mmCIF file with all atom_site columns, C-alpha atoms in Angstrom:
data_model
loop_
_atom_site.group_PDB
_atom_site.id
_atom_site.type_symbol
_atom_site.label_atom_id
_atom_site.label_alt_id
_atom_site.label_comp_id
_atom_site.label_asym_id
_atom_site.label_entity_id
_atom_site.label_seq_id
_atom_site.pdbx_PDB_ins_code
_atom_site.Cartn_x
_atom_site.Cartn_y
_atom_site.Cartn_z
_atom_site.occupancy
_atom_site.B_iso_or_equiv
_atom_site.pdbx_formal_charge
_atom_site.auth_seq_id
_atom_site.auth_comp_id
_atom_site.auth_asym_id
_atom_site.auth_atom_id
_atom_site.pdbx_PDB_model_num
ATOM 1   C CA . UNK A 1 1   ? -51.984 -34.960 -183.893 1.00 0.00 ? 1   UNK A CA 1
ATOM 2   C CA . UNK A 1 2   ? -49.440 -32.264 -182.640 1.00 0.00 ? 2   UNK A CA 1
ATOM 3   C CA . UNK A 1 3   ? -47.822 -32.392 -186.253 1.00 0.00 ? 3   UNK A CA 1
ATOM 4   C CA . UNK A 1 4   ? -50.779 -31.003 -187.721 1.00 0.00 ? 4   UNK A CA 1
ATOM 5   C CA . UNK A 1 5   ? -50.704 -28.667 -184.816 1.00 0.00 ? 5   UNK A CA 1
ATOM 6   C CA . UNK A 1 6   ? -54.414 -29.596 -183.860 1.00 0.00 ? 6   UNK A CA 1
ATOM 7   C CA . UNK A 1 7   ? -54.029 -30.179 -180.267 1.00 0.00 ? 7   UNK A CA 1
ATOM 8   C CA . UNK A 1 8   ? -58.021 -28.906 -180.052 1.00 0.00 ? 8   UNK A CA 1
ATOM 9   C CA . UNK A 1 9   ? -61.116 -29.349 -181.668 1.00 0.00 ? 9   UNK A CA 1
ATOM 10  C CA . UNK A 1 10  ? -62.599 -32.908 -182.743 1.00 0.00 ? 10  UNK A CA 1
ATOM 11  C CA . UNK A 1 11  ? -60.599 -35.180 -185.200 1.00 0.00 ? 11  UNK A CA 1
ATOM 12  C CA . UNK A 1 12  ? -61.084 -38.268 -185.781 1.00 0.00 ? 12  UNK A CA 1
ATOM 13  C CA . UNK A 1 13  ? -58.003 -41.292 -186.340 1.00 0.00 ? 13  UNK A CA 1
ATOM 14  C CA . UNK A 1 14  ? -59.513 -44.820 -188.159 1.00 0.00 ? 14  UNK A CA 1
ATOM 15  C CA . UNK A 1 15  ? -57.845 -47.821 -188.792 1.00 0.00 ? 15  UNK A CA 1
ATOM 16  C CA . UNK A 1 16  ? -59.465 -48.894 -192.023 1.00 0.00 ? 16  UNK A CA 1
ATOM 17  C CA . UNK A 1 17  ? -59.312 -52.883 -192.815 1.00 0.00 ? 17  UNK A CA 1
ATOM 18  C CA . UNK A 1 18  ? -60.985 -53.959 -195.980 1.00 0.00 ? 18  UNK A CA 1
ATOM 19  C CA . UNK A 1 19  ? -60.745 -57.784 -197.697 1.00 0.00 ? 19  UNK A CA 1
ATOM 20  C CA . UNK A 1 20  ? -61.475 -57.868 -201.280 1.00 0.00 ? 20  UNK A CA 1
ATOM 21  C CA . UNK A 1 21  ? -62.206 -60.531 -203.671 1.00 0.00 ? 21  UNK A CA 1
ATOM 22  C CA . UNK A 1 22  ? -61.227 -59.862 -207.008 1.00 0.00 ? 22  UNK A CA 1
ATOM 23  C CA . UNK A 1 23  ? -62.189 -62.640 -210.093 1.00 0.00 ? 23  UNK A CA 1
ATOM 24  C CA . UNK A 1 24  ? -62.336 -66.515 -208.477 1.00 0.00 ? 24  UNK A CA 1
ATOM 25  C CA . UNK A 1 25  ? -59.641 -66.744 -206.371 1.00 0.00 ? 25  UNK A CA 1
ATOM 26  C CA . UNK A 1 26  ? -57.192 -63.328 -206.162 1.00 0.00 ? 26  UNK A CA 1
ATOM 27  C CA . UNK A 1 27  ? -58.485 -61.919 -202.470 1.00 0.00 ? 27  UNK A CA 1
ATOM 28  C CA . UNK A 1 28  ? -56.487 -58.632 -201.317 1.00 0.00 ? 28  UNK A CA 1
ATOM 29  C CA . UNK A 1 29  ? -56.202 -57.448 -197.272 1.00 0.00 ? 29  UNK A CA 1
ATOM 30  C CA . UNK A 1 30  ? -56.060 -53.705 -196.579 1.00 0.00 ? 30  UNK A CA 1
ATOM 31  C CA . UNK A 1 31  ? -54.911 -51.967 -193.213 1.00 0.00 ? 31  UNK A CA 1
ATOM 32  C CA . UNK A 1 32  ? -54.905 -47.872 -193.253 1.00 0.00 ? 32  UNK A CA 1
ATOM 33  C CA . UNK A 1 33  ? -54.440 -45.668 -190.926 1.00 0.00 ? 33  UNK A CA 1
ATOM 34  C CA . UNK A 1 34  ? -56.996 -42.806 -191.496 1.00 0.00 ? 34  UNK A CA 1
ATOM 35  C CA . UNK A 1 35  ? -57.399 -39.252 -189.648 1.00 0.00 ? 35  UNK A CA 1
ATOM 36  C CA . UNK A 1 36  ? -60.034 -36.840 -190.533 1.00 0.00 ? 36  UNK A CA 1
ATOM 37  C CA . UNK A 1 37  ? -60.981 -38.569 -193.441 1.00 0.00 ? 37  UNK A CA 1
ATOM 38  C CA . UNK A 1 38  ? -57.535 -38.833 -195.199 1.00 0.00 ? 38  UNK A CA 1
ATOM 39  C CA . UNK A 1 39  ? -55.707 -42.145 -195.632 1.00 0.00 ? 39  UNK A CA 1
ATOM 40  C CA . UNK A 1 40  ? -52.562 -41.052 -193.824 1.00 0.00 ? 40  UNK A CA 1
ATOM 41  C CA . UNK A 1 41  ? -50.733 -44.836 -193.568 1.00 0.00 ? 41  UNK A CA 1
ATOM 42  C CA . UNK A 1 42  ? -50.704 -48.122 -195.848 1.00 0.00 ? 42  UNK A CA 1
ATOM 43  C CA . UNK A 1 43  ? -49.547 -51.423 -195.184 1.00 0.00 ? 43  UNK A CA 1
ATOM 44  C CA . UNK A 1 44  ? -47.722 -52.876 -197.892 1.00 0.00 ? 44  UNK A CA 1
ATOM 45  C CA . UNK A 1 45  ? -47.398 -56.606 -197.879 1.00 0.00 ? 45  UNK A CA 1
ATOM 46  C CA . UNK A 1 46  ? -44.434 -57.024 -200.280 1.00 0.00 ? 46  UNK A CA 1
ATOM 47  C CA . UNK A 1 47  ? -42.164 -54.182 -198.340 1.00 0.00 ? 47  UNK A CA 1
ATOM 48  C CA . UNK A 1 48  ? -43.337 -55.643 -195.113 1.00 0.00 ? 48  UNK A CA 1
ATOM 49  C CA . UNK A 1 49  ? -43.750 -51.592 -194.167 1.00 0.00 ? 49  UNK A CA 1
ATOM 50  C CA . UNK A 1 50  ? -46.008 -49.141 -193.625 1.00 0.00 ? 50  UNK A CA 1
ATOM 51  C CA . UNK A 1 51  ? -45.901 -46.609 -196.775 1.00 0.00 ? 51  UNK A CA 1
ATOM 52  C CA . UNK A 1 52  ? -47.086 -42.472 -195.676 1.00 0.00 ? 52  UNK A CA 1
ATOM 53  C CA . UNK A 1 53  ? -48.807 -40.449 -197.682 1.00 0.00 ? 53  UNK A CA 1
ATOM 54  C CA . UNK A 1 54  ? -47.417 -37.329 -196.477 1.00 0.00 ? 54  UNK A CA 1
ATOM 55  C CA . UNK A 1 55  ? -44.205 -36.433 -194.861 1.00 0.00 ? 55  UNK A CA 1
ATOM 56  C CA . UNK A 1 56  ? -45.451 -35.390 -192.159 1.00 0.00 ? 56  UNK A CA 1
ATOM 57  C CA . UNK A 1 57  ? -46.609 -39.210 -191.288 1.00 0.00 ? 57  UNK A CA 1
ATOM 58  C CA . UNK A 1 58  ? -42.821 -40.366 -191.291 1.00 0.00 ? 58  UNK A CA 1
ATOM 59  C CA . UNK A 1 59  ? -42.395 -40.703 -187.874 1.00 0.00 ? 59  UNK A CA 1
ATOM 60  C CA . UNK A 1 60  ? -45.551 -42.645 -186.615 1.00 0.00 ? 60  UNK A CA 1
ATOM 61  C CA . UNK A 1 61  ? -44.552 -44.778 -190.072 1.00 0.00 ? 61  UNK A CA 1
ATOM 62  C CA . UNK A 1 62  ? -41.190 -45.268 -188.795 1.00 0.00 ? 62  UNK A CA 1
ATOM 63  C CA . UNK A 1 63  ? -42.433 -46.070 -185.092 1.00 0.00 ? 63  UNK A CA 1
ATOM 64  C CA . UNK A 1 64  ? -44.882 -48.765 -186.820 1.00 0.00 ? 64  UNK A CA 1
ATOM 65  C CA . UNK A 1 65  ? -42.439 -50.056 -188.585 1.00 0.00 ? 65  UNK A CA 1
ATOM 66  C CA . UNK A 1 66  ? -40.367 -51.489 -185.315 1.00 0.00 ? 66  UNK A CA 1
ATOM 67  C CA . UNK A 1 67  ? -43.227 -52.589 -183.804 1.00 0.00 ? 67  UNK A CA 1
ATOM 68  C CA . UNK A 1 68  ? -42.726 -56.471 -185.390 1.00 0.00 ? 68  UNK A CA 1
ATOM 69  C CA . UNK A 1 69  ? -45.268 -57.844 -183.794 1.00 0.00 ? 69  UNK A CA 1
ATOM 70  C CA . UNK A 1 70  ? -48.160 -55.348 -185.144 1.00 0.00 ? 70  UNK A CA 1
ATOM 71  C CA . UNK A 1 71  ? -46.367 -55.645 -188.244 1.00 0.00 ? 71  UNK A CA 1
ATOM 72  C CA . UNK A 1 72  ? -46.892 -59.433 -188.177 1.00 0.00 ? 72  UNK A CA 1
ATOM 73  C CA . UNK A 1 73  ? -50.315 -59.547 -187.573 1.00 0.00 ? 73  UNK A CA 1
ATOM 74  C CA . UNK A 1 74  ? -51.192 -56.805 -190.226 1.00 0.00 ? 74  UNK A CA 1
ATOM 75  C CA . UNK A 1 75  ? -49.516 -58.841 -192.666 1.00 0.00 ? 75  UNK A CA 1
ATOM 76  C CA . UNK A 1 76  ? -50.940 -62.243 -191.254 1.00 0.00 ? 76  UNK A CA 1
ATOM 77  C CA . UNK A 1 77  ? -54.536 -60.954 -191.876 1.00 0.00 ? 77  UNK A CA 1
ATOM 78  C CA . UNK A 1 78  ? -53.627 -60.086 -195.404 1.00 0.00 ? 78  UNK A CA 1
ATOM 79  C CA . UNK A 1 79  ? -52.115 -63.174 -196.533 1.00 0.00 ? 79  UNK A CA 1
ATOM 80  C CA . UNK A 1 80  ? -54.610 -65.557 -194.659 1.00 0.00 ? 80  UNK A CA 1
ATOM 81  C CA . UNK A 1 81  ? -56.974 -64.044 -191.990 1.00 0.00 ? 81  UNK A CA 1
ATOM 82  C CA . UNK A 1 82  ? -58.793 -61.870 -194.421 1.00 0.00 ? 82  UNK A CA 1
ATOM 83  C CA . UNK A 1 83  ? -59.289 -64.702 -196.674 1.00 0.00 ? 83  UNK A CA 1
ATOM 84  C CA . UNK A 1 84  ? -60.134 -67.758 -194.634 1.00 0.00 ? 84  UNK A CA 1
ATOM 85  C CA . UNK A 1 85  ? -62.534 -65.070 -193.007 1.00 0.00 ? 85  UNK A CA 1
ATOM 86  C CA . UNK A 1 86  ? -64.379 -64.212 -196.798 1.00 0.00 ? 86  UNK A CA 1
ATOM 87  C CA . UNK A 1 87  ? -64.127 -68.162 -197.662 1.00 0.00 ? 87  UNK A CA 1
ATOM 88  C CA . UNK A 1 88  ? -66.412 -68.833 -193.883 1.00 0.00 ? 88  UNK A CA 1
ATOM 89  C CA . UNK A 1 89  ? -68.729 -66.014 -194.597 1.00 0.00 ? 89  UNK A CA 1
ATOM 90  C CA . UNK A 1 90  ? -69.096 -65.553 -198.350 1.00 0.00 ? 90  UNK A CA 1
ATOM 91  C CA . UNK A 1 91  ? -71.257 -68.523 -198.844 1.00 0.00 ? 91  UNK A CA 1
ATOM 92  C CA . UNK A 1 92  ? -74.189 -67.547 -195.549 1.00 0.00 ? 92  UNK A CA 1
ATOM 93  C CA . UNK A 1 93  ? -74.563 -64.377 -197.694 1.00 0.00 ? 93  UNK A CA 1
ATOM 94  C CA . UNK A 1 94  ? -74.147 -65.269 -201.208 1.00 0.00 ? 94  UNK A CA 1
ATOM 95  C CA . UNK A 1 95  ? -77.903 -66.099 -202.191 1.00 0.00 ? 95  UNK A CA 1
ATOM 96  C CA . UNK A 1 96  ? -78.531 -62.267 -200.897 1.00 0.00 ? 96  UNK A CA 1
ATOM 97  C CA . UNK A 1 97  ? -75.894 -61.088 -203.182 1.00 0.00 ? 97  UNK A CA 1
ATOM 98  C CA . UNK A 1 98  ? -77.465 -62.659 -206.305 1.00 0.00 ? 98  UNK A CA 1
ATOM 99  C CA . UNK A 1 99  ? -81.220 -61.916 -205.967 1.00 0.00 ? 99  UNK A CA 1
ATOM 100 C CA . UNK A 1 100 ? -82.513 -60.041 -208.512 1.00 0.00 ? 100 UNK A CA 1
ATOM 101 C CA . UNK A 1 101 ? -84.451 -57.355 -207.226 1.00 0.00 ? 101 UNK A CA 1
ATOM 102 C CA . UNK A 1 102 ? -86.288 -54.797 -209.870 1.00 0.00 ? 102 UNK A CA 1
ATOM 103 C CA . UNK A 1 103 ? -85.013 -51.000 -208.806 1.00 0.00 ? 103 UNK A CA 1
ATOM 104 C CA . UNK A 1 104 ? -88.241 -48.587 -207.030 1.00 0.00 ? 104 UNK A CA 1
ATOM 105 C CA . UNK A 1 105 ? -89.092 -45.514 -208.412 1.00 0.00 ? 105 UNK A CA 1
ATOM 106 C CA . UNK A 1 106 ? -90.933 -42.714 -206.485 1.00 0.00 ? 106 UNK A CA 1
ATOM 107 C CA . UNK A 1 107 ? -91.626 -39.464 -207.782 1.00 0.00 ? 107 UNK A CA 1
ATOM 108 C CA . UNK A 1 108 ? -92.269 -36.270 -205.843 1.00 0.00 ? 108 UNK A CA 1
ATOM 109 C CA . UNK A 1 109 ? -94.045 -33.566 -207.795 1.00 0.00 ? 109 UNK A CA 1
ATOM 110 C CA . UNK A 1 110 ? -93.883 -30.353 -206.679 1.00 0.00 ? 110 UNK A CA 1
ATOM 111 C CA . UNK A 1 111 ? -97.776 -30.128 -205.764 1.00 0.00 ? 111 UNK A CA 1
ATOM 112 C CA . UNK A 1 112 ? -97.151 -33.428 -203.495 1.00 0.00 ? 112 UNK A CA 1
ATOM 113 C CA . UNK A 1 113 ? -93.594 -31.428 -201.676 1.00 0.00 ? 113 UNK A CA 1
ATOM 114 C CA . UNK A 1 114 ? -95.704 -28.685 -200.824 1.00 0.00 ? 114 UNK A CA 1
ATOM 115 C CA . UNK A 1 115 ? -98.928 -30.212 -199.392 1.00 0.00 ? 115 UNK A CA 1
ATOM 116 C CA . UNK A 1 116 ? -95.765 -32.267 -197.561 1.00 0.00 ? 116 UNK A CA 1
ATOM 117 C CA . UNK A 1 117 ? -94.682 -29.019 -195.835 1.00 0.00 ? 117 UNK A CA 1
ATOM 118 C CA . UNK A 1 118 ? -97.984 -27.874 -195.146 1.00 0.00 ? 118 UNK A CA 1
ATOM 119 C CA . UNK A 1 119 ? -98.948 -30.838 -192.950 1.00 0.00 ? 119 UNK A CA 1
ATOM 120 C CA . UNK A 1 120 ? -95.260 -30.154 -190.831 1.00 0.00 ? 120 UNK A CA 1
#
């Protein structure tokens, strides 16, 4: 990303989709744009646009933002994809979500960590 002027070196760009339940029946899509571990673009559903989180993201936001059709389908998955999706695959995985497993302890002393090293 030449605006960041780091035309070298490893970075990484993610697009980050997310669908989240929230109580019974409120279910949320998310689409960000994310480079070197910063979220750098949102899609917002009620602007129809892509919102930046720095200025310096204003012009890929404002080339995403003519691109209709990539707007259409980011906003498609948010309003239905992402939760027809969750209503298909909540139930196969449901009875893993509510077992009730007791927690595991272990406990390292510090005579066990070094007879650890010696055997290494």
């Amino acid at each position: 990303m030449q605006h960041y002027n780091h035309t070298s070196g490893v970075h990484t760009m993610q697009m980050y989709v997310s669908c989240e339940v929230r109580g019974d029946t409120a279910i949320k899509g998310l689409f960000q744009y994310v480079y070197d571990g910063r979220v750098i673009l949102t899609f917002d559903v009620e602007t129809d646009t892509w919102v930046a989180a720095m200025t310096e993201e204003i012009p890929l936001k404002q080339r995403l933002d003519k691109d209709i059709g990539w707007r259409a389908f980011v906003k498609n998955y948010q309003m239905r994809e992402c939760k027809e999706t969750l209503k298909k695959y909540i139930p196969h995985g449901k009875h893993i979500l509510e077992q009730q497993i007791p927690p595991e302890v272990s406990v390292i002393t510090p005579q066990m960590a070094l007879s650890f090293t010696d055997v290494m």
